[in-house]
Short mmCIF file of C-alpha atoms in Angstrom, two decimals:
data_model
loop_
_atom_site.label_atom_id
_atom_site.label_comp_id
_atom_site.label_asym_id
_atom_site.label_seq_id
_atom_site.Cartn_x
_atom_site.Cartn_y
_atom_site.Cartn_z
CA MET A 1 -5.28 -43.88 33.35
CA GLY A 2 -4.03 -45.10 36.74
CA GLY A 3 -0.56 -43.72 36.02
CA THR A 4 -2.01 -40.29 35.24
CA LEU A 5 -3.90 -40.24 38.54
CA ALA A 6 -0.76 -41.25 40.43
CA VAL A 7 1.22 -38.46 38.77
CA LYS A 8 -1.51 -35.90 39.56
CA ARG A 9 -1.62 -37.09 43.17
CA GLN A 10 2.15 -36.83 43.44
CA LEU A 11 2.15 -33.31 41.95
CA ARG A 12 -0.52 -32.26 44.47
CA LEU A 13 1.62 -33.68 47.26
CA TYR A 14 4.65 -31.70 46.08
CA LEU A 15 2.62 -28.51 45.73
CA ALA A 16 1.00 -28.90 49.14
CA TYR A 17 4.30 -29.69 50.83
CA GLY A 18 5.96 -26.72 49.14
CA LEU A 19 3.20 -24.37 50.24
CA GLY A 20 3.41 -25.76 53.77
CA ASP A 21 6.83 -24.20 54.30
CA ALA A 22 5.87 -20.85 52.81
CA GLY A 23 4.79 -19.35 56.13
CA THR A 24 7.97 -20.16 57.99
CA GLY A 25 10.05 -19.15 54.97
CA LEU A 26 8.30 -15.80 54.88
CA ALA A 27 8.78 -15.29 58.62
CA ALA A 28 12.46 -16.26 58.57
CA THR A 29 13.22 -13.95 55.65
CA VAL A 30 11.37 -10.97 57.07
CA LEU A 31 12.98 -11.46 60.49
CA GLY A 32 16.42 -11.87 58.96
CA PHE A 33 16.20 -8.69 56.93
CA TYR A 34 14.14 -6.38 59.11
CA LEU A 35 14.47 -7.32 62.78
CA PHE A 36 17.80 -5.60 63.50
CA PRO A 37 16.81 -2.33 61.77
CA PHE A 38 13.46 -2.49 63.55
CA PHE A 39 15.17 -2.87 66.93
CA THR A 40 17.52 0.04 66.32
CA GLU A 41 15.35 2.43 64.29
CA VAL A 42 11.87 1.85 65.72
CA ALA A 43 12.21 0.19 69.12
CA GLY A 44 15.07 2.45 70.19
CA LEU A 45 17.56 -0.23 71.20
CA SER A 46 21.25 0.45 70.75
CA ALA A 47 23.00 -1.50 68.01
CA GLY A 48 25.13 -3.26 70.62
CA LEU A 49 22.13 -4.43 72.65
CA ALA A 50 20.21 -5.46 69.54
CA GLY A 51 23.20 -7.39 68.20
CA ALA A 52 23.81 -9.10 71.54
CA MET A 53 20.17 -10.11 71.74
CA LEU A 54 20.25 -11.54 68.21
CA MET A 55 23.33 -13.56 69.20
CA VAL A 56 21.53 -14.92 72.27
CA ILE A 57 18.58 -15.85 70.04
CA LYS A 58 20.90 -17.82 67.74
CA VAL A 59 22.51 -19.60 70.70
CA TRP A 60 19.05 -20.50 72.04
CA ASP A 61 18.07 -21.76 68.58
CA ALA A 62 21.21 -23.93 68.42
CA LEU A 63 20.36 -25.45 71.81
CA SER A 64 16.63 -25.92 71.21
CA ASP A 65 16.93 -27.52 67.75
CA PRO A 66 18.38 -30.85 68.91
CA LEU A 67 16.08 -30.92 71.95
CA ILE A 68 12.93 -30.43 69.90
CA GLY A 69 14.18 -32.86 67.26
CA TRP A 70 14.78 -35.46 69.97
CA LEU A 71 11.33 -34.85 71.49
CA SER A 72 9.66 -34.96 68.08
CA ASP A 73 11.33 -38.29 67.29
CA ARG A 74 9.91 -39.71 70.52
CA THR A 75 6.37 -38.40 70.11
CA HIS A 76 3.83 -41.18 69.61
CA THR A 77 0.24 -40.11 68.96
CA ALA A 78 -2.64 -41.12 66.74
CA TRP A 79 -1.59 -38.20 64.50
CA GLY A 80 1.95 -39.51 64.25
CA ALA A 81 5.15 -37.98 65.56
CA ARG A 82 5.25 -34.74 63.56
CA LEU A 83 1.72 -33.40 63.11
CA PRO A 84 1.08 -32.58 66.80
CA TRP A 85 4.22 -30.45 66.84
CA ILE A 86 3.33 -28.66 63.61
CA ALA A 87 -0.28 -28.01 64.64
CA GLY A 88 0.64 -27.08 68.19
CA ALA A 89 3.27 -24.55 67.16
CA ALA A 90 1.39 -22.81 64.33
CA VAL A 91 -0.69 -20.37 66.42
CA PRO A 92 2.09 -19.52 68.92
CA LEU A 93 4.43 -18.90 65.98
CA GLY A 94 2.00 -16.45 64.39
CA LEU A 95 1.29 -14.67 67.67
CA CYS A 96 4.96 -14.37 68.60
CA PHE A 97 5.86 -13.17 65.10
CA ALA A 98 3.24 -10.42 65.37
CA ALA A 99 4.36 -9.54 68.91
CA MET A 100 7.94 -9.00 67.73
CA TRP A 101 6.82 -5.91 65.79
CA TRP A 102 5.03 -4.26 68.70
CA VAL A 103 6.92 -1.55 70.58
CA PRO A 104 6.01 -1.64 74.28
CA HIS A 105 6.20 1.45 76.44
CA GLY A 106 9.06 1.61 78.89
CA THR A 107 12.77 2.06 79.05
CA PRO A 108 15.13 0.54 76.48
CA GLY A 109 16.06 -2.04 79.13
CA GLN A 110 12.42 -3.03 79.58
CA ARG A 111 11.96 -3.26 75.82
CA LEU A 112 15.11 -5.39 75.61
CA GLY A 113 13.59 -7.73 78.20
CA TYR A 114 10.30 -7.88 76.29
CA TYR A 115 12.00 -8.60 72.96
CA SER A 116 14.31 -11.18 74.53
CA VAL A 117 11.37 -13.15 75.93
CA MET A 118 9.38 -12.79 72.69
CA ALA A 119 12.38 -13.86 70.60
CA VAL A 120 12.97 -17.00 72.67
CA LEU A 121 9.26 -17.87 72.43
CA LEU A 122 9.25 -17.11 68.70
CA MET A 123 12.31 -19.24 67.96
CA THR A 124 10.98 -22.08 70.10
CA ALA A 125 7.68 -22.03 68.19
CA TYR A 126 9.54 -21.75 64.88
CA THR A 127 11.70 -24.75 65.71
CA ALA A 128 8.73 -26.73 67.06
CA MET A 129 6.96 -26.22 63.75
CA ASN A 130 9.76 -26.28 61.20
CA LEU A 131 11.91 -29.13 62.50
CA PRO A 132 9.11 -31.73 62.51
CA TYR A 133 7.93 -30.38 59.14
CA SER A 134 11.42 -30.93 57.76
CA ALA A 135 11.29 -34.55 58.94
CA LEU A 136 8.00 -35.33 57.18
CA PRO A 137 9.42 -36.51 53.82
CA SER A 138 11.04 -39.55 55.41
CA GLU A 139 7.66 -40.48 56.86
CA LEU A 140 5.71 -39.75 53.68
CA SER A 141 7.80 -41.94 51.38
CA SER A 142 10.53 -44.54 51.46
CA SER A 143 11.62 -43.45 47.97
CA ALA A 144 14.73 -41.27 47.91
CA SER A 145 13.49 -39.67 44.70
CA VAL A 146 10.14 -38.67 46.22
CA ARG A 147 11.84 -37.34 49.36
CA THR A 148 14.22 -35.30 47.20
CA HIS A 149 11.32 -33.87 45.19
CA LEU A 150 9.42 -33.06 48.40
CA ASN A 151 12.39 -31.18 49.80
CA ALA A 152 12.89 -29.35 46.51
CA ALA A 153 9.23 -28.31 46.62
CA ARG A 154 9.60 -27.25 50.25
CA PHE A 155 12.59 -25.03 49.57
CA THR A 156 10.97 -23.60 46.45
CA GLY A 157 7.86 -22.64 48.45
CA SER A 158 9.98 -21.19 51.23
CA LEU A 159 12.15 -19.15 48.87
CA MET A 160 9.20 -17.86 46.86
CA ALA A 161 7.39 -16.77 50.02
CA GLY A 162 10.55 -15.13 51.34
CA PHE A 163 11.03 -13.23 48.10
CA LEU A 164 7.39 -12.16 48.15
CA GLY A 165 7.77 -11.00 51.75
CA LEU A 166 10.82 -8.93 50.91
CA THR A 167 9.23 -7.27 47.92
CA MET A 168 6.03 -6.53 49.84
CA ALA A 169 7.96 -5.14 52.79
CA PHE A 170 10.08 -2.93 50.52
CA SER A 171 6.91 -1.52 48.97
CA LEU A 172 5.56 -0.66 52.43
CA VAL A 173 8.69 1.17 53.55
#
């Protein structure tokens, strides 16, 4: 009986951890597939400006990842090192994701400025949520097998949400 409860508890942990990455997986997939066409077709940015901005976003992401990882490793709270980052970044991530799809009035240069600021904020929030979330398995279990299963569940949830986002977005277009 005790073994059955332990297995059920472990399955719930895998399911919950997999679902926890669904939101960021959905956001990353939708941004990856639709942001450039949105910038050029809807927001009226030239392909060159949109491409340059996406490159700057990737450079910012490459710089902010190690910084946020370093800060997350050194966070000491009653909630642990990771949960404050995850909880603190969730709402800004959602707001910035929504703001990326708004087309402000103004010149293409002003829109480029708006999207550049929003993209930096979005990627910072994404990193502040996803990097600590990725580090959770090592804090949840010392077992390599459990950590492997947690990461498999995480990537499964992320991929399923991304696929769902793509199919839903295609049906809306």
